[in-house]
Amino acid sequence: MTRPPAPEPLPHPVVDNHCHLDIGRGDDPAVPVPEALAAAAAVGVRRIVQIGCDLPGARWAVEAASAYPSLVAGVALHPNEAPRLDSLDEAMAEIEALAGAHDRVRAVGETGLDHFRTGEEGRAVQEESFRRHIDLAKRLDKTLVIHDRDAHDDVLRVLDSESLPERWVMHCFSGDAAFARACLDRGAHLSFAGTVTFKNAGDLRDALAITPLDRVLVETDAPYLTPTPHRGQVNASYLVPLTVRAMAEVRGDDLADLCAAIDGNTEVAFGGAW
Ligand SMILES: [Zn+2]
Ligand SMILES: [Zn+2]
């Protein structure tokens, strides 16, 4: 798979608040971490939240965040991982141990609901896993990072039946303006990915346009969701400027102001500077 060229650097640093540095794409292995961090920093993406999605990924995220000052970690069992486990109890016990033992772990996530990849038969355990992650985020005072794919109403139903953690993020926000409002009213930060640059994403851009400046975040979800004009190639944190520039245009924000807001919002959303 080809790697897109580096875009023009941003006028102010931002954080990529959702990335999978450990995951390759197609036949390509993941880029070595120092190389990925250097490429990102060169265009103004100075800090990254590394998200681990299963037990090996969660261990990897904790090690990487301990080794590199620009990284902090989120650990969880991904909604599509939960139904595949032999024992949710045992896996959750390890996620709790990892999250509880390391201050470099700022988030519990990504957790949530995915009705696209998980069928009816897996949904009960997926919801149970979501509820346990919500509980864990509250008990450990970590940020809850939510994955929601084709499950907006059920995500709200679950959130409304639990008490919410102090800080929570809708990662790769994918709803319209009304759903954005519902999440914002409940205290969410909304994180926008490369999908906001896609041609058919008018509803998503409407959602971005109504999100208050102090609740906006940006992410890659790399190696997935590569922004226009590089769809189909490998995504990475150094491509965040393409997404942020598109966001500034949609919102009518000054680019440097939006970057500064995103940088500060990410610290608020993830429990302080690092
Ligand atoms: Zn996700
Ligand atoms: Zn992700």
Coordinates of C-alpha atoms and ligand atoms in Angstrom, one line a residue:
M1 CA 0.0 0.0 0.0
T2 CA 1.3 3.5 -0.8
R3 CA 1.9 6.2 1.8
P4 CA 0.6 9.6 1.0
P5 CA 3.0 12.6 1.0
A6 CA 3.1 14.8 4.1
P7 CA 0.7 17.7 4.1
E8 CA 1.6 21.3 4.9
P9 CA 2.3 21.6 8.7
L10 CA -0.3 23.1 11.0
P11 CA 0.2 26.6 12.4
H12 CA -0.4 25.3 16.0
P13 CA 0.1 21.8 17.5
V14 CA -2.8 19.4 17.8
V15 CA -3.3 15.9 19.4
D16 CA -4.4 12.8 17.4
N17 CA -6.7 11.5 20.2
H18 CA -7.4 8.1 18.6
C19 CA -4.7 6.0 16.8
H20 CA -3.7 2.4 16.5
L21 CA 0.1 2.6 16.0
D22 CA 0.4 -1.2 16.5
I23 CA -1.8 -2.1 13.6
G24 CA -0.6 -2.5 10.0
R25 CA -2.8 -2.4 6.9
G26 CA -3.1 -4.9 4.1
D27 CA 0.3 -6.6 3.8
D28 CA 2.0 -3.6 5.3
P29 CA 3.3 -3.9 8.9
A30 CA 2.9 -1.0 11.2
V31 CA 5.5 1.7 10.8
P32 CA 8.1 1.7 13.7
V33 CA 6.8 4.0 16.5
P34 CA 9.8 6.5 16.5
E35 CA 9.3 7.0 12.7
A36 CA 5.5 7.5 13.0
L37 CA 5.9 10.0 15.9
A38 CA 8.6 12.0 14.0
A39 CA 6.5 12.2 10.9
A40 CA 3.5 13.4 12.9
A41 CA 5.5 15.9 14.9
A42 CA 6.9 17.4 11.8
V43 CA 3.5 18.6 10.7
G44 CA 2.3 19.7 14.2
V45 CA 0.8 16.5 15.5
R46 CA 2.9 16.4 18.7
R47 CA 0.9 14.1 20.9
I48 CA -1.2 10.9 20.3
V49 CA -3.6 8.8 22.3
Q50 CA -2.7 5.1 21.5
I51 CA -5.7 2.9 21.7
G52 CA -5.3 -0.9 22.5
C53 CA -8.3 -2.9 21.4
D54 CA -7.7 -6.4 22.8
L55 CA -5.4 -7.8 25.5
P56 CA -2.2 -7.9 23.4
G57 CA -3.1 -4.4 22.1
A58 CA -3.7 -3.1 25.6
R59 CA -0.4 -4.4 26.9
W60 CA 1.3 -2.9 23.8
A61 CA -0.4 0.5 24.4
V62 CA 0.7 0.6 28.0
E63 CA 4.3 -0.2 27.0
A64 CA 4.4 2.4 24.2
A65 CA 2.9 5.1 26.5
S66 CA 5.5 4.3 29.1
A67 CA 8.3 4.5 26.6
Y68 CA 7.4 7.7 24.6
P69 CA 6.4 11.0 26.4
S70 CA 4.2 12.1 23.5
L71 CA 1.9 9.1 24.0
V72 CA -0.8 8.2 26.5
A73 CA -2.9 5.1 26.3
G74 CA -6.5 3.9 26.2
V75 CA -7.1 0.2 27.0
A76 CA -10.2 -1.9 26.4
L77 CA -11.8 -4.8 24.7
H78 CA -13.2 -3.5 21.4
P79 CA -17.0 -4.0 20.9
N80 CA -16.2 -6.5 18.1
E81 CA -13.6 -8.3 20.3
A82 CA -16.0 -8.8 23.3
P83 CA -18.1 -11.6 21.7
R84 CA -15.0 -13.5 20.6
L85 CA -13.6 -13.9 24.1
D86 CA -13.6 -17.2 26.0
S87 CA -14.1 -15.3 29.2
L88 CA -15.2 -11.7 29.5
D89 CA -14.5 -11.8 33.3
E90 CA -10.9 -12.8 32.9
A91 CA -10.2 -10.3 30.0
M92 CA -11.9 -7.5 32.0
A93 CA -9.7 -8.3 35.0
E94 CA -6.6 -7.8 33.0
I95 CA -7.9 -4.5 31.4
E96 CA -8.7 -3.3 34.9
A97 CA -5.2 -4.3 36.2
L98 CA -3.5 -2.5 33.2
A99 CA -5.7 0.7 33.5
G100 CA -5.3 0.8 37.3
A101 CA -1.6 0.3 37.5
H102 CA -0.4 2.9 35.0
D103 CA -1.0 6.7 35.0
R104 CA 0.0 6.7 31.4
V105 CA -3.3 5.0 30.8
R106 CA -5.7 8.0 30.5
A107 CA -8.7 6.2 28.9
V108 CA -10.9 3.1 29.1
G109 CA -11.8 2.5 25.5
E110 CA -12.6 2.0 22.8
T111 CA -15.7 0.3 24.0
G112 CA -19.3 0.7 22.9
L113 CA -21.6 -0.9 20.4
D114 CA -21.0 -2.0 16.8
H115 CA -24.0 -3.3 15.0
F116 CA -22.2 -3.3 11.6
R117 CA -19.6 -6.0 12.3
T118 CA -21.3 -7.8 15.2
G119 CA -24.5 -9.6 14.5
E120 CA -27.6 -10.2 16.7
E121 CA -25.9 -13.3 18.4
G122 CA -23.1 -11.2 19.7
R123 CA -25.0 -8.1 20.9
A124 CA -25.9 -9.2 24.5
V125 CA -22.2 -9.8 25.4
Q126 CA -21.2 -6.6 23.5
E127 CA -23.6 -4.6 25.6
E128 CA -22.4 -6.3 28.8
S129 CA -18.8 -5.5 27.9
F130 CA -19.8 -1.8 27.3
R131 CA -21.5 -1.6 30.7
R132 CA -18.5 -3.0 32.4
H133 CA -16.1 -0.6 30.7
I134 CA -18.4 2.4 31.7
D135 CA -18.2 1.1 35.3
L136 CA -14.4 0.7 35.1
A137 CA -13.9 4.2 33.7
K138 CA -15.9 5.7 36.6
R139 CA -14.1 3.6 39.3
L140 CA -10.6 4.5 38.0
D141 CA -11.5 8.1 37.0
K142 CA -10.4 7.5 33.4
T143 CA -11.9 9.0 30.2
L144 CA -14.4 6.7 28.5
V145 CA -13.8 6.4 24.7
I146 CA -16.9 5.2 22.9
H147 CA -17.0 3.4 19.6
D148 CA -20.5 3.6 17.9
R149 CA -21.1 2.0 14.6
D150 CA -24.7 2.0 13.4
A151 CA -25.8 1.9 17.0
H152 CA -26.6 5.5 17.9
D153 CA -29.9 4.8 19.7
D154 CA -28.6 1.8 21.6
V155 CA -25.5 3.7 22.7
L156 CA -27.7 6.5 24.2
R157 CA -30.0 3.9 25.8
V158 CA -27.1 2.3 27.6
L159 CA -25.5 5.6 28.6
D160 CA -28.9 6.8 30.0
S161 CA -29.3 3.7 32.0
E162 CA -25.8 4.1 33.7
S163 CA -24.4 7.1 35.4
L164 CA -21.9 8.8 33.1
P165 CA -18.2 9.1 33.8
E166 CA -16.8 12.6 34.3
R167 CA -15.1 12.7 30.9
W168 CA -16.2 10.8 27.8
V169 CA -15.5 11.0 24.0
M170 CA -17.5 9.9 21.0
H171 CA -14.7 8.6 18.9
C172 CA -15.0 8.8 15.1
F173 CA -18.3 10.6 15.5
S174 CA -20.6 9.4 12.8
G175 CA -24.0 10.9 13.5
D176 CA -26.0 13.9 12.3
A177 CA -26.6 17.2 14.0
A178 CA -29.4 15.8 16.2
F179 CA -27.3 13.0 17.5
A180 CA -24.4 15.4 18.1
R181 CA -26.8 17.5 20.2
A182 CA -27.9 14.5 22.2
C183 CA -24.3 13.6 22.9
L184 CA -23.2 17.1 23.7
D185 CA -26.2 17.6 26.1
R186 CA -24.9 14.5 28.0
G187 CA -21.4 16.1 28.3
A188 CA -19.5 14.4 25.4
H189 CA -16.5 15.6 23.5
L190 CA -17.0 14.8 19.8
S191 CA -14.0 13.5 17.9
F192 CA -14.0 13.9 14.1
A193 CA -12.0 11.6 11.8
G194 CA -11.0 11.6 8.1
T195 CA -14.6 10.6 7.4
V196 CA -15.6 14.3 7.8
T197 CA -13.7 14.9 4.5
F198 CA -15.7 12.3 2.5
K199 CA -17.9 13.6 -0.2
N200 CA -21.1 11.9 1.0
A201 CA -20.6 13.1 4.6
G202 CA -23.0 16.1 4.6
D203 CA -24.8 15.0 7.8
L204 CA -21.5 14.6 9.6
R205 CA -20.3 18.1 8.5
D206 CA -23.6 19.5 9.8
A207 CA -22.9 17.8 13.2
L208 CA -19.4 19.3 13.2
A209 CA -20.8 22.7 12.4
I210 CA -23.1 22.8 15.5
T211 CA -20.4 21.4 17.9
P212 CA -19.2 24.1 20.2
L213 CA -15.5 25.0 19.7
D214 CA -14.7 23.7 23.2
R215 CA -16.0 20.2 22.5
V216 CA -14.3 19.4 19.2
L217 CA -11.5 16.9 18.9
V218 CA -9.7 15.4 15.9
E219 CA -8.4 11.8 15.4
T220 CA -7.1 9.5 12.7
D221 CA -8.3 6.1 13.8
A222 CA -5.2 5.2 11.8
P223 CA -4.4 3.0 9.9
Y224 CA -8.1 3.3 8.9
L225 CA -10.3 6.2 7.6
T226 CA -7.7 8.0 5.5
P227 CA -8.9 11.5 4.6
T228 CA -9.6 12.8 1.1
P229 CA -7.7 12.9 -1.3
H230 CA -5.9 9.7 -0.1
R231 CA -8.8 7.4 0.6
G232 CA -7.7 3.8 0.2
Q233 CA -4.1 4.4 1.2
V234 CA -2.7 3.9 4.7
N235 CA -3.7 6.5 7.3
A236 CA -1.3 7.8 9.9
S237 CA -1.2 10.7 12.4
Y238 CA 0.9 12.8 10.0
L239 CA -2.2 13.2 7.8
V240 CA -4.3 14.9 10.6
P241 CA -3.6 18.4 9.0
L242 CA -5.9 17.3 6.0
T243 CA -8.8 16.6 8.4
V244 CA -8.2 19.7 10.5
R245 CA -8.1 22.0 7.5
A246 CA -11.4 20.5 6.2
M247 CA -12.9 21.0 9.7
A248 CA -11.9 24.7 9.8
E249 CA -13.5 25.2 6.5
V250 CA -16.7 23.6 7.5
R251 CA -16.9 25.5 10.7
G252 CA -15.6 28.8 9.4
D253 CA -12.9 28.8 12.1
D254 CA -9.5 30.3 11.8
L255 CA -7.2 27.4 11.4
A256 CA -4.8 28.3 14.1
D257 CA -7.7 29.0 16.5
L258 CA -9.2 25.6 15.8
C259 CA -5.9 23.8 16.3
A260 CA -5.3 25.6 19.6
A261 CA -8.9 24.7 20.7
I262 CA -8.4 21.1 19.8
D263 CA -5.1 20.9 21.6
G264 CA -6.6 22.3 24.8
N265 CA -9.8 20.3 24.5
T266 CA -7.9 17.1 24.2
E267 CA -6.1 17.8 27.5
V268 CA -9.5 18.5 29.2
A269 CA -11.1 15.4 27.7
F270 CA -8.2 13.1 28.7
G271 CA -7.6 14.4 32.2
G272 CA -4.8 17.0 31.8
A273 CA -1.6 17.7 30.0
W274 CA 1.1 15.1 29.2
Ligands
ZN1 ZN -13.6 2.5 16.7
ZN2 ZN -10.2 2.8 16.8

